[in-house]
A tleap script that builds the chain and sets N, CA, C and O, in Angstrom:
source leaprc.protein.ff14SB
mol = sequence {
  NMET ASP SER THR ASP THR LEU LEU ILE LYS
  GLN ALA ARG LEU ASP SER ASN SER CYS ILE
  ALA LYS LYS ASP VAL ALA GLY VAL SER LYS
  HIE TRP MET LYS ASP PHE VAL GLN ILE ALA
  GLY ASP GLY SER CYS THR ILE GLY LYS ALA
  GLN ILE ALA ALA ASP TRP THR TYR MET PHE
  SER ASN SER SER PRO LEU PHE GLU ARG ILE
  PRO ASP THR ILE THR ILE SER HIE THR GLY
  ASP THR ALA TRP GLU SER GLY THR TRP ASN
  TYR LYS ASN ASP LYS TYR HIE GLY ASN TYR
  ALA ALA MET TRP ARG LYS VAL LYS GLY LYS
  TRP LEU THR GLN ASN GLU LEU TYR VAL SER
  LEU CASN
}
set mol.1.N position { 215.576 208.225 82.636 }
set mol.1.CA position { 215.538 207.215 81.665 }
set mol.1.C position { 216.685 208.055 80.859 }
set mol.1.O position { 216.813 209.278 80.904 }
set mol.2.N position { 217.324 207.333 80.267 }
set mol.2.CA position { 218.285 208.036 79.445 }
set mol.2.C position { 217.807 208.329 78.259 }
set mol.2.O position { 216.794 207.772 77.836 }
set mol.3.N position { 218.539 209.336 77.494 }
set mol.3.CA position { 218.425 209.991 76.302 }
set mol.3.C position { 219.141 208.910 74.914 }
set mol.3.O position { 220.202 208.305 75.068 }
set mol.4.N position { 218.536 208.864 73.962 }
set mol.4.CA position { 219.616 207.977 72.942 }
set mol.4.C position { 220.992 208.583 73.188 }
set mol.4.O position { 221.915 207.774 73.275 }
set mol.5.N position { 221.351 210.209 73.346 }
set mol.5.CA position { 222.589 210.770 73.425 }
set mol.5.C position { 223.290 210.177 74.588 }
set mol.5.O position { 224.455 209.790 74.504 }
set mol.6.N position { 222.718 210.118 75.467 }
set mol.6.CA position { 223.370 209.800 76.990 }
set mol.6.C position { 224.009 208.130 76.602 }
set mol.6.O position { 225.191 207.811 76.740 }
set mol.7.N position { 222.870 207.185 76.082 }
set mol.7.CA position { 223.345 205.818 75.721 }
set mol.7.C position { 224.695 205.797 74.823 }
set mol.7.O position { 225.693 205.100 75.005 }
set mol.8.N position { 224.428 206.847 73.701 }
set mol.8.CA position { 225.456 206.901 72.994 }
set mol.8.C position { 226.913 207.017 73.741 }
set mol.8.O position { 227.778 206.142 73.714 }
set mol.9.N position { 226.985 208.046 74.286 }
set mol.9.CA position { 228.327 208.398 75.108 }
set mol.9.C position { 228.503 207.458 75.979 }
set mol.9.O position { 229.709 207.362 76.208 }
set mol.10.N position { 227.709 206.494 76.756 }
set mol.10.CA position { 228.348 205.520 77.205 }
set mol.10.C position { 228.672 204.460 76.404 }
set mol.10.O position { 229.637 203.747 76.679 }
set mol.11.N position { 228.004 204.275 75.477 }
set mol.11.CA position { 228.556 203.043 74.452 }
set mol.11.C position { 230.244 203.497 74.125 }
set mol.11.O position { 231.230 202.762 74.196 }
set mol.12.N position { 230.193 204.779 73.794 }
set mol.12.CA position { 231.636 205.224 73.204 }
set mol.12.C position { 232.682 205.087 74.472 }
set mol.12.O position { 233.823 204.674 74.264 }
set mol.13.N position { 232.255 205.440 75.757 }
set mol.13.CA position { 233.005 204.970 76.716 }
set mol.13.C position { 233.302 203.958 76.943 }
set mol.13.O position { 234.487 203.711 77.163 }
set mol.14.N position { 232.150 202.787 76.984 }
set mol.14.CA position { 232.829 201.366 77.047 }
set mol.14.C position { 233.554 201.002 75.965 }
set mol.14.O position { 234.614 200.397 76.122 }
set mol.15.N position { 233.004 201.371 74.522 }
set mol.15.CA position { 233.995 200.737 73.745 }
set mol.15.C position { 235.542 201.305 73.801 }
set mol.15.O position { 236.481 200.546 73.560 }
set mol.16.N position { 235.770 202.892 74.185 }
set mol.16.CA position { 236.917 202.991 74.834 }
set mol.16.C position { 237.758 202.323 75.561 }
set mol.16.O position { 238.916 202.098 75.212 }
set mol.17.N position { 237.162 201.889 76.809 }
set mol.17.CA position { 237.751 201.053 77.837 }
set mol.17.C position { 238.074 199.637 77.324 }
set mol.17.O position { 239.061 198.954 77.597 }
set mol.18.N position { 237.304 199.416 76.731 }
set mol.18.CA position { 237.622 197.890 75.622 }
set mol.18.C position { 238.977 198.017 74.706 }
set mol.18.O position { 239.745 197.069 74.538 }
set mol.19.N position { 239.127 199.065 74.248 }
set mol.19.CA position { 240.144 199.397 73.342 }
set mol.19.C position { 241.513 199.618 74.268 }
set mol.19.O position { 242.640 199.133 74.160 }
set mol.20.N position { 240.876 200.660 75.325 }
set mol.20.CA position { 242.823 200.001 76.349 }
set mol.20.C position { 242.824 199.204 76.624 }
set mol.20.O position { 243.976 198.794 76.768 }
set mol.21.N position { 241.517 197.966 77.050 }
set mol.21.CA position { 242.240 196.753 77.361 }
set mol.21.C position { 242.795 196.078 76.272 }
set mol.21.O position { 243.722 195.300 76.497 }
set mol.22.N position { 242.487 196.199 75.400 }
set mol.22.CA position { 243.522 195.432 74.033 }
set mol.22.C position { 244.549 196.211 73.647 }
set mol.22.O position { 244.995 196.061 72.509 }
set mol.23.N position { 245.120 197.205 74.545 }
set mol.23.CA position { 246.004 198.524 74.032 }
set mol.23.C position { 245.883 198.919 72.456 }
set mol.23.O position { 246.878 198.990 71.735 }
set mol.24.N position { 244.923 199.100 72.125 }
set mol.24.CA position { 244.305 199.529 71.189 }
set mol.24.C position { 244.271 201.107 70.468 }
set mol.24.O position { 243.216 201.455 69.937 }
set mol.25.N position { 245.427 202.025 70.467 }
set mol.25.CA position { 245.276 203.054 70.257 }
set mol.25.C position { 244.247 203.860 69.387 }
set mol.25.O position { 243.506 204.727 69.851 }
set mol.26.N position { 244.288 203.474 68.067 }
set mol.26.CA position { 243.235 203.795 66.717 }
set mol.26.C position { 241.907 203.451 67.907 }
set mol.26.O position { 241.239 204.449 68.177 }
set mol.27.N position { 241.601 202.495 68.427 }
set mol.27.CA position { 240.347 202.278 69.063 }
set mol.27.C position { 240.085 203.412 69.655 }
set mol.27.O position { 239.064 204.043 69.382 }
set mol.28.N position { 241.054 203.862 70.627 }
set mol.28.CA position { 241.075 204.439 71.966 }
set mol.28.C position { 240.353 206.003 70.910 }
set mol.28.O position { 239.197 206.425 70.952 }
set mol.29.N position { 241.437 206.503 70.125 }
set mol.29.CA position { 241.738 207.866 69.723 }
set mol.29.C position { 240.247 208.149 68.801 }
set mol.29.O position { 239.843 209.310 68.737 }
set mol.30.N position { 239.635 207.280 68.253 }
set mol.30.CA position { 238.492 207.335 67.419 }
set mol.30.C position { 237.597 208.181 68.000 }
set mol.30.O position { 236.973 209.010 67.337 }
set mol.31.N position { 237.421 207.990 69.713 }
set mol.31.CA position { 236.590 209.130 70.133 }
set mol.31.C position { 236.828 210.369 70.247 }
set mol.31.O position { 235.973 211.160 70.646 }
set mol.32.N position { 238.041 210.715 69.909 }
set mol.32.CA position { 238.714 212.212 70.588 }
set mol.32.C position { 238.416 213.049 69.312 }
set mol.32.O position { 238.011 212.479 68.299 }
set mol.33.N position { 238.603 214.342 69.346 }
set mol.33.CA position { 238.450 215.372 68.399 }
set mol.33.C position { 240.021 215.525 68.114 }
set mol.33.O position { 240.944 214.908 68.646 }
set mol.34.N position { 240.065 216.412 67.234 }
set mol.34.CA position { 241.438 216.620 66.457 }
set mol.34.C position { 242.232 217.281 67.540 }
set mol.34.O position { 243.366 216.873 67.789 }
set mol.35.N position { 241.600 218.470 68.324 }
set mol.35.CA position { 242.384 219.094 69.031 }
set mol.35.C position { 241.653 218.847 70.952 }
set mol.35.O position { 241.381 219.615 71.875 }
set mol.36.N position { 241.608 217.591 70.769 }
set mol.36.CA position { 241.071 216.940 71.812 }
set mol.36.C position { 242.393 217.271 73.072 }
set mol.36.O position { 243.533 217.210 72.610 }
set mol.37.N position { 242.287 217.577 74.461 }
set mol.37.CA position { 243.155 217.840 75.498 }
set mol.37.C position { 242.953 217.202 76.512 }
set mol.37.O position { 241.849 217.101 77.047 }
set mol.38.N position { 243.903 216.731 76.875 }
set mol.38.CA position { 243.815 215.601 78.460 }
set mol.38.C position { 244.791 215.911 79.114 }
set mol.38.O position { 245.940 215.946 78.673 }
set mol.39.N position { 244.372 216.230 80.494 }
set mol.39.CA position { 244.765 216.605 81.484 }
set mol.39.C position { 244.992 215.420 82.566 }
set mol.39.O position { 244.185 215.127 83.448 }
set mol.40.N position { 246.375 214.729 82.308 }
set mol.40.CA position { 246.484 213.682 83.273 }
set mol.40.C position { 246.428 213.992 85.126 }
set mol.40.O position { 246.549 215.081 85.687 }
set mol.41.N position { 246.251 212.900 85.635 }
set mol.41.CA position { 246.374 212.624 86.889 }
set mol.41.C position { 247.276 213.430 87.737 }
set mol.41.O position { 246.952 213.900 88.828 }
set mol.42.N position { 248.376 213.554 87.194 }
set mol.42.CA position { 249.664 214.172 87.675 }
set mol.42.C position { 249.640 215.815 87.601 }
set mol.42.O position { 250.487 216.500 88.174 }
set mol.43.N position { 248.522 216.377 86.794 }
set mol.43.CA position { 248.367 217.455 86.147 }
set mol.43.C position { 248.923 217.867 84.700 }
set mol.43.O position { 248.629 218.769 83.915 }
set mol.44.N position { 249.639 217.060 84.688 }
set mol.44.CA position { 250.263 217.441 83.128 }
set mol.44.C position { 249.256 217.681 82.198 }
set mol.44.O position { 248.172 217.129 82.387 }
set mol.45.N position { 249.434 218.515 81.077 }
set mol.45.CA position { 248.358 218.780 80.296 }
set mol.45.C position { 248.989 218.464 78.725 }
set mol.45.O position { 250.123 218.888 78.499 }
set mol.46.N position { 248.335 217.800 77.755 }
set mol.46.CA position { 248.566 217.201 76.823 }
set mol.46.C position { 247.522 217.942 75.319 }
set mol.46.O position { 246.341 218.186 75.566 }
set mol.47.N position { 247.963 218.187 74.127 }
set mol.47.CA position { 247.084 219.021 73.569 }
set mol.47.C position { 247.213 218.478 72.138 }
set mol.47.O position { 248.310 218.579 71.588 }
set mol.48.N position { 246.185 217.912 71.493 }
set mol.48.CA position { 245.975 217.200 70.060 }
set mol.48.C position { 246.007 215.690 69.740 }
set mol.48.O position { 246.968 215.014 70.107 }
set mol.49.N position { 245.275 215.307 69.260 }
set mol.49.CA position { 244.858 213.721 69.150 }
set mol.49.C position { 246.392 213.308 68.620 }
set mol.49.O position { 246.994 212.425 69.231 }
set mol.50.N position { 246.904 213.853 67.667 }
set mol.50.CA position { 248.176 212.894 67.109 }
set mol.50.C position { 248.940 213.083 68.631 }
set mol.50.O position { 249.249 212.069 69.256 }
set mol.51.N position { 249.136 214.019 69.014 }
set mol.51.CA position { 250.593 213.721 70.108 }
set mol.51.C position { 250.003 212.977 71.041 }
set mol.51.O position { 250.701 212.064 71.482 }
set mol.52.N position { 248.607 213.121 71.607 }
set mol.52.CA position { 248.102 211.906 72.679 }
set mol.52.C position { 248.301 210.844 72.433 }
set mol.52.O position { 248.867 210.069 73.204 }
set mol.53.N position { 247.735 210.443 70.890 }
set mol.53.CA position { 248.105 209.047 70.564 }
set mol.53.C position { 249.360 208.477 70.622 }
set mol.53.O position { 249.527 207.345 71.076 }
set mol.54.N position { 250.415 209.288 70.126 }
set mol.54.CA position { 251.790 208.876 70.143 }
set mol.54.C position { 252.189 208.949 71.561 }
set mol.54.O position { 253.192 208.282 71.813 }
set mol.55.N position { 251.650 209.605 72.583 }
set mol.55.CA position { 251.904 209.093 73.732 }
set mol.55.C position { 251.533 207.725 73.880 }
set mol.55.O position { 252.347 206.810 74.011 }
set mol.56.N position { 249.970 207.563 73.853 }
set mol.56.CA position { 249.400 206.618 74.519 }
set mol.56.C position { 250.148 205.025 73.838 }
set mol.56.O position { 250.095 203.913 74.363 }
set mol.57.N position { 250.795 205.403 72.565 }
set mol.57.CA position { 251.407 204.432 71.790 }
set mol.57.C position { 252.720 203.904 72.597 }
set mol.57.O position { 252.894 202.740 72.957 }
set mol.58.N position { 253.551 204.926 72.794 }
set mol.58.CA position { 254.377 204.604 73.773 }
set mol.58.C position { 254.383 203.762 75.535 }
set mol.58.O position { 255.093 202.970 76.156 }
set mol.59.N position { 253.006 204.615 75.764 }
set mol.59.CA position { 252.795 204.201 77.214 }
set mol.59.C position { 252.333 202.525 76.780 }
set mol.59.O position { 252.791 201.546 77.368 }
set mol.60.N position { 251.462 202.460 75.775 }
set mol.60.CA position { 251.123 200.722 75.510 }
set mol.60.C position { 252.408 199.933 75.243 }
set mol.60.O position { 252.551 198.871 75.848 }
set mol.61.N position { 253.322 200.335 74.424 }
set mol.61.CA position { 254.573 199.781 74.139 }
set mol.61.C position { 255.471 199.263 75.581 }
set mol.61.O position { 256.167 198.258 75.439 }
set mol.62.N position { 255.454 199.808 76.675 }
set mol.62.CA position { 256.014 199.572 77.773 }
set mol.62.C position { 254.599 198.685 78.857 }
set mol.62.O position { 253.400 198.417 78.786 }
set mol.63.N position { 255.591 198.548 79.647 }
set mol.63.CA position { 254.740 197.840 80.887 }
set mol.63.C position { 253.150 199.163 81.150 }
set mol.63.O position { 253.140 200.108 81.939 }
set mol.64.N position { 252.218 198.815 80.361 }
set mol.64.CA position { 251.479 199.808 80.840 }
set mol.64.C position { 250.208 199.679 81.542 }
set mol.64.O position { 249.554 198.637 81.519 }
set mol.65.N position { 249.838 200.789 82.198 }
set mol.65.CA position { 248.662 200.698 82.922 }
set mol.65.C position { 247.221 200.424 82.413 }
set mol.65.O position { 246.820 201.098 81.464 }
set mol.66.N position { 246.434 199.517 82.954 }
set mol.66.CA position { 245.392 199.245 82.119 }
set mol.66.C position { 244.202 199.766 83.213 }
set mol.66.O position { 243.870 199.451 84.356 }
set mol.67.N position { 243.792 200.667 82.279 }
set mol.67.CA position { 242.623 201.628 83.277 }
set mol.67.C position { 241.209 201.525 82.392 }
set mol.67.O position { 241.131 201.394 81.171 }
set mol.68.N position { 240.131 201.618 83.336 }
set mol.68.CA position { 239.297 202.080 82.793 }
set mol.68.C position { 238.458 203.191 83.266 }
set mol.68.O position { 238.644 203.219 84.483 }
set mol.69.N position { 237.356 204.432 82.838 }
set mol.69.CA position { 236.642 205.010 83.236 }
set mol.69.C position { 235.063 204.537 83.660 }
set mol.69.O position { 234.589 203.643 82.959 }
set mol.70.N position { 234.321 205.010 84.624 }
set mol.70.CA position { 233.212 204.277 84.958 }
set mol.70.C position { 232.439 205.758 85.272 }
set mol.70.O position { 232.761 206.462 86.229 }
set mol.71.N position { 231.353 206.118 84.297 }
set mol.71.CA position { 230.550 207.072 84.328 }
set mol.71.C position { 229.696 207.083 85.334 }
set mol.71.O position { 229.037 206.084 85.620 }
set mol.72.N position { 229.594 208.406 86.095 }
set mol.72.CA position { 228.766 208.498 87.167 }
set mol.72.C position { 227.299 209.351 86.646 }
set mol.72.O position { 226.112 209.212 86.938 }
set mol.73.N position { 227.980 210.201 85.814 }
set mol.73.CA position { 226.841 211.082 85.157 }
set mol.73.C position { 227.308 211.578 83.724 }
set mol.73.O position { 228.389 211.762 83.165 }
set mol.74.N position { 226.047 211.696 83.425 }
set mol.74.CA position { 226.461 211.961 81.625 }
set mol.74.C position { 225.225 213.294 81.463 }
set mol.74.O position { 224.067 212.893 81.347 }
set mol.75.N position { 225.406 214.568 81.454 }
set mol.75.CA position { 224.601 215.373 81.009 }
set mol.75.C position { 224.487 216.115 79.992 }
set mol.75.O position { 225.260 217.070 79.922 }
set mol.76.N position { 223.439 215.892 78.839 }
set mol.76.CA position { 223.738 216.702 77.740 }
set mol.76.C position { 223.145 217.884 77.908 }
set mol.76.O position { 222.341 218.187 78.789 }
set mol.77.N position { 223.654 218.691 76.849 }
set mol.77.CA position { 223.192 220.390 76.881 }
set mol.77.C position { 221.748 220.236 76.440 }
set mol.77.O position { 221.145 219.279 75.957 }
set mol.78.N position { 221.340 221.597 76.786 }
set mol.78.CA position { 219.808 222.158 76.474 }
set mol.78.C position { 219.943 222.218 74.810 }
set mol.78.O position { 218.896 222.262 74.165 }
set mol.79.N position { 220.945 222.220 74.263 }
set mol.79.CA position { 221.345 222.295 72.666 }
set mol.79.C position { 221.374 221.233 71.967 }
set mol.79.O position { 221.084 221.074 70.781 }
set mol.80.N position { 221.829 220.313 72.940 }
set mol.80.CA position { 222.121 218.691 72.131 }
set mol.80.C position { 223.627 218.800 71.605 }
set mol.80.O position { 224.075 217.785 71.071 }
set mol.81.N position { 224.291 219.697 71.678 }
set mol.81.CA position { 225.645 219.325 70.978 }
set mol.81.C position { 226.787 219.521 71.601 }
set mol.81.O position { 227.824 219.746 70.977 }
set mol.82.N position { 226.726 219.457 72.963 }
set mol.82.CA position { 227.679 219.105 74.123 }
set mol.82.C position { 227.549 218.516 75.139 }
set mol.82.O position { 226.344 218.687 75.323 }
set mol.83.N position { 227.909 217.905 75.999 }
set mol.83.CA position { 228.027 217.057 77.116 }
set mol.83.C position { 228.700 217.130 78.083 }
set mol.83.O position { 229.852 217.465 77.805 }
set mol.84.N position { 228.477 216.930 79.360 }
set mol.84.CA position { 229.240 216.719 80.722 }
set mol.84.C position { 229.440 215.180 80.743 }
set mol.84.O position { 228.594 214.588 80.073 }
set mol.85.N position { 230.292 214.452 81.309 }
set mol.85.CA position { 230.429 213.336 81.650 }
set mol.85.C position { 231.585 213.668 83.001 }
set mol.85.O position { 232.577 214.398 83.030 }
set mol.86.N position { 230.980 212.814 84.023 }
set mol.86.CA position { 232.139 212.645 85.269 }
set mol.86.C position { 231.822 211.381 86.071 }
set mol.86.O position { 230.701 210.887 86.186 }
set mol.87.N position { 232.977 210.917 86.618 }
set mol.87.CA position { 232.925 209.165 87.036 }
set mol.87.C position { 234.127 209.371 88.023 }
set mol.87.O position { 234.556 210.336 88.655 }
set mol.88.N position { 234.573 207.746 87.852 }
set mol.88.CA position { 235.736 207.542 88.551 }
set mol.88.C position { 236.521 206.721 87.522 }
set mol.88.O position { 235.985 206.103 86.601 }
set mol.89.N position { 238.117 206.779 87.809 }
set mol.89.CA position { 238.977 205.787 86.935 }
set mol.89.C position { 239.588 204.915 87.840 }
set mol.89.O position { 239.300 205.097 89.023 }
set mol.90.N position { 240.407 203.961 87.552 }
set mol.90.CA position { 241.204 203.140 88.392 }
set mol.90.C position { 242.006 202.105 87.556 }
set mol.90.O position { 241.495 201.349 86.730 }
set mol.91.N position { 243.143 202.154 87.828 }
set mol.91.CA position { 244.122 201.153 87.206 }
set mol.91.C position { 243.274 199.542 87.551 }
set mol.91.O position { 242.729 199.149 88.582 }
set mol.92.N position { 243.413 199.038 86.527 }
set mol.92.CA position { 243.098 197.278 86.800 }
set mol.92.C position { 244.162 196.402 87.534 }
set mol.92.O position { 243.961 195.384 88.197 }
set mol.93.N position { 245.436 197.083 87.242 }
set mol.93.CA position { 246.550 196.425 87.620 }
set mol.93.C position { 247.728 197.080 88.288 }
set mol.93.O position { 248.911 196.801 88.092 }
set mol.94.N position { 247.105 198.244 89.333 }
set mol.94.CA position { 248.032 199.180 90.003 }
set mol.94.C position { 246.849 199.521 90.854 }
set mol.94.O position { 245.657 199.284 90.664 }
set mol.95.N position { 247.486 200.163 91.886 }
set mol.95.CA position { 246.779 200.759 93.107 }
set mol.95.C position { 246.071 202.192 92.727 }
set mol.95.O position { 245.507 202.772 93.655 }
set mol.96.N position { 246.062 202.679 91.693 }
set mol.96.CA position { 246.179 204.406 91.405 }
set mol.96.C position { 244.365 204.437 90.946 }
set mol.96.O position { 243.849 203.530 90.293 }
set mol.97.N position { 243.790 205.368 91.326 }
set mol.97.CA position { 242.417 205.687 91.324 }
set mol.97.C position { 241.920 207.291 91.424 }
set mol.97.O position { 242.543 208.135 92.069 }
set mol.98.N position { 240.870 207.520 90.780 }
set mol.98.CA position { 240.649 208.985 91.147 }
set mol.98.C position { 239.074 209.310 90.672 }
set mol.98.O position { 238.206 208.437 90.645 }
set mol.99.N position { 238.917 210.275 90.417 }
set mol.99.CA position { 237.945 211.039 89.332 }
set mol.99.C position { 238.180 211.257 87.956 }
set mol.99.O position { 239.301 211.094 87.474 }
set mol.100.N position { 237.255 211.594 87.324 }
set mol.100.CA position { 237.462 212.365 85.763 }
set mol.100.C position { 236.223 212.931 85.701 }
set mol.100.O position { 235.160 212.604 86.228 }
set mol.101.N position { 236.606 214.077 84.778 }
set mol.101.CA position { 235.401 214.801 83.911 }
set mol.101.C position { 235.657 214.529 82.602 }
set mol.101.O position { 236.811 214.275 82.258 }
set mol.102.N position { 234.533 214.546 81.617 }
set mol.102.CA position { 234.855 214.825 80.150 }
set mol.102.C position { 233.948 215.592 79.838 }
set mol.102.O position { 232.781 215.522 80.222 }
set mol.103.N position { 234.459 216.454 79.053 }
set mol.103.CA position { 233.461 217.023 77.817 }
set mol.103.C position { 233.526 216.630 76.463 }
set mol.103.O position { 234.547 216.586 75.776 }
set mol.104.N position { 231.850 216.218 75.963 }
set mol.104.CA position { 232.140 215.818 74.577 }
set mol.104.C position { 231.290 216.717 74.062 }
set mol.104.O position { 230.560 217.488 74.685 }
set mol.105.N position { 231.443 216.557 72.558 }
set mol.105.CA position { 230.966 217.369 71.374 }
set mol.105.C position { 230.614 216.712 70.310 }
set mol.105.O position { 231.348 215.957 69.673 }
set mol.106.N position { 229.101 217.059 69.997 }
set mol.106.CA position { 228.685 216.502 68.795 }
set mol.106.C position { 228.978 216.833 67.521 }
set mol.106.O position { 228.438 217.829 67.039 }
set mol.107.N position { 229.662 216.247 66.941 }
set mol.107.CA position { 230.002 216.559 65.319 }
set mol.107.C position { 229.619 215.586 64.395 }
set mol.107.O position { 230.041 214.434 64.291 }
set mol.108.N position { 228.560 216.318 63.565 }
set mol.108.CA position { 228.198 215.697 62.059 }
set mol.108.C position { 227.533 214.267 62.825 }
set mol.108.O position { 227.702 213.117 62.418 }
set mol.109.N position { 226.658 214.720 64.157 }
set mol.109.CA position { 225.822 213.474 64.515 }
set mol.109.C position { 226.669 212.576 65.303 }
set mol.109.O position { 226.010 211.779 65.972 }
set mol.110.N position { 227.917 212.478 65.415 }
set mol.110.CA position { 228.809 211.525 66.176 }
set mol.110.C position { 229.370 212.231 67.644 }
set mol.110.O position { 229.620 213.432 67.743 }
set mol.111.N position { 229.474 211.519 68.446 }
set mol.111.CA position { 229.969 212.181 70.052 }
set mol.111.C position { 231.248 211.718 69.915 }
set mol.111.O position { 231.547 210.609 69.474 }
set mol.112.N position { 232.206 212.789 70.392 }
set mol.112.CA position { 233.678 213.202 70.278 }
set mol.112.C position { 233.977 213.484 71.336 }
set mol.112.O position { 233.285 214.421 71.734 }
set mol.113.N position { 234.886 213.054 72.246 }
set mol.113.CA position { 235.868 213.582 73.374 }
set mol.113.C position { 236.544 214.976 73.047 }
set mol.113.O position { 237.325 215.032 72.097 }
set mol.114.N position { 236.283 216.056 73.770 }
set mol.114.CA position { 236.938 217.510 73.634 }
set mol.114.C position { 238.160 217.569 74.399 }
set mol.114.O position { 239.287 217.958 74.094 }
set mol.115.N position { 237.503 216.920 75.849 }
set mol.115.CA position { 238.641 217.137 76.946 }
set mol.115.C position { 238.435 216.298 77.682 }
set mol.115.O position { 237.419 215.639 77.459 }
set mol.116.N position { 239.239 215.948 78.826 }
set mol.116.CA position { 239.215 214.818 79.551 }
set mol.116.C position { 240.424 215.720 80.812 }
set mol.116.O position { 241.433 216.394 80.606 }
set mol.117.N position { 239.815 215.373 81.912 }
set mol.117.CA position { 240.655 216.016 83.253 }
set mol.117.C position { 240.340 214.706 84.483 }
set mol.117.O position { 239.335 214.536 85.173 }
set mol.118.N position { 241.715 213.849 84.417 }
set mol.118.CA position { 241.973 213.435 85.901 }
set mol.118.C position { 242.634 213.682 87.189 }
set mol.118.O position { 243.753 214.175 87.332 }
set mol.119.N position { 242.019 213.381 87.899 }
set mol.119.CA position { 242.384 213.596 89.389 }
set mol.119.C position { 242.761 212.387 90.178 }
set mol.119.O position { 241.912 211.622 90.637 }
set mol.120.N position { 244.053 212.224 90.331 }
set mol.120.CA position { 244.429 211.058 91.450 }
set mol.120.C position { 244.295 211.347 92.380 }
set mol.120.O position { 244.715 212.412 92.833 }
set mol.121.N position { 243.583 210.397 93.080 }
set mol.121.CA position { 243.043 210.497 94.599 }
set mol.121.C position { 243.767 209.428 95.616 }
set mol.121.O position { 243.163 208.993 96.596 }
set mol.122.N position { 245.295 208.991 95.257 }
set mol.122.CA position { 245.931 208.368 96.206 }
set mol.122.C position { 247.467 208.515 95.567 }
set mol.122.O position { 248.433 208.043 96.168 }
savepdb mol mol.pdb
quit
């Protein structure tokens, strides 16, 4: 059975996916910590919520990929303040797909993403 924290992270992921579909950068980034780190499927690394939000704004202003993350595993730490998420990602409008992992941190009762790593498998 899923814990309340696991369900909260799943809900945050679903909301994030929904915001991507709407090209809503503010909606996606509300789930990121200020020092969020994102490693893209090509191995490039970007640090900081503001910089990544700017990158996403640019991406969405062009012919952007619409992608979603589908969690397979969410594990809450014994201390209850960090979590591990892993699953698959895919473009809904292109052939690209792969695996991802995310680290979540509970800050003032709210789950936020600290890091995301994407690996392209095609």
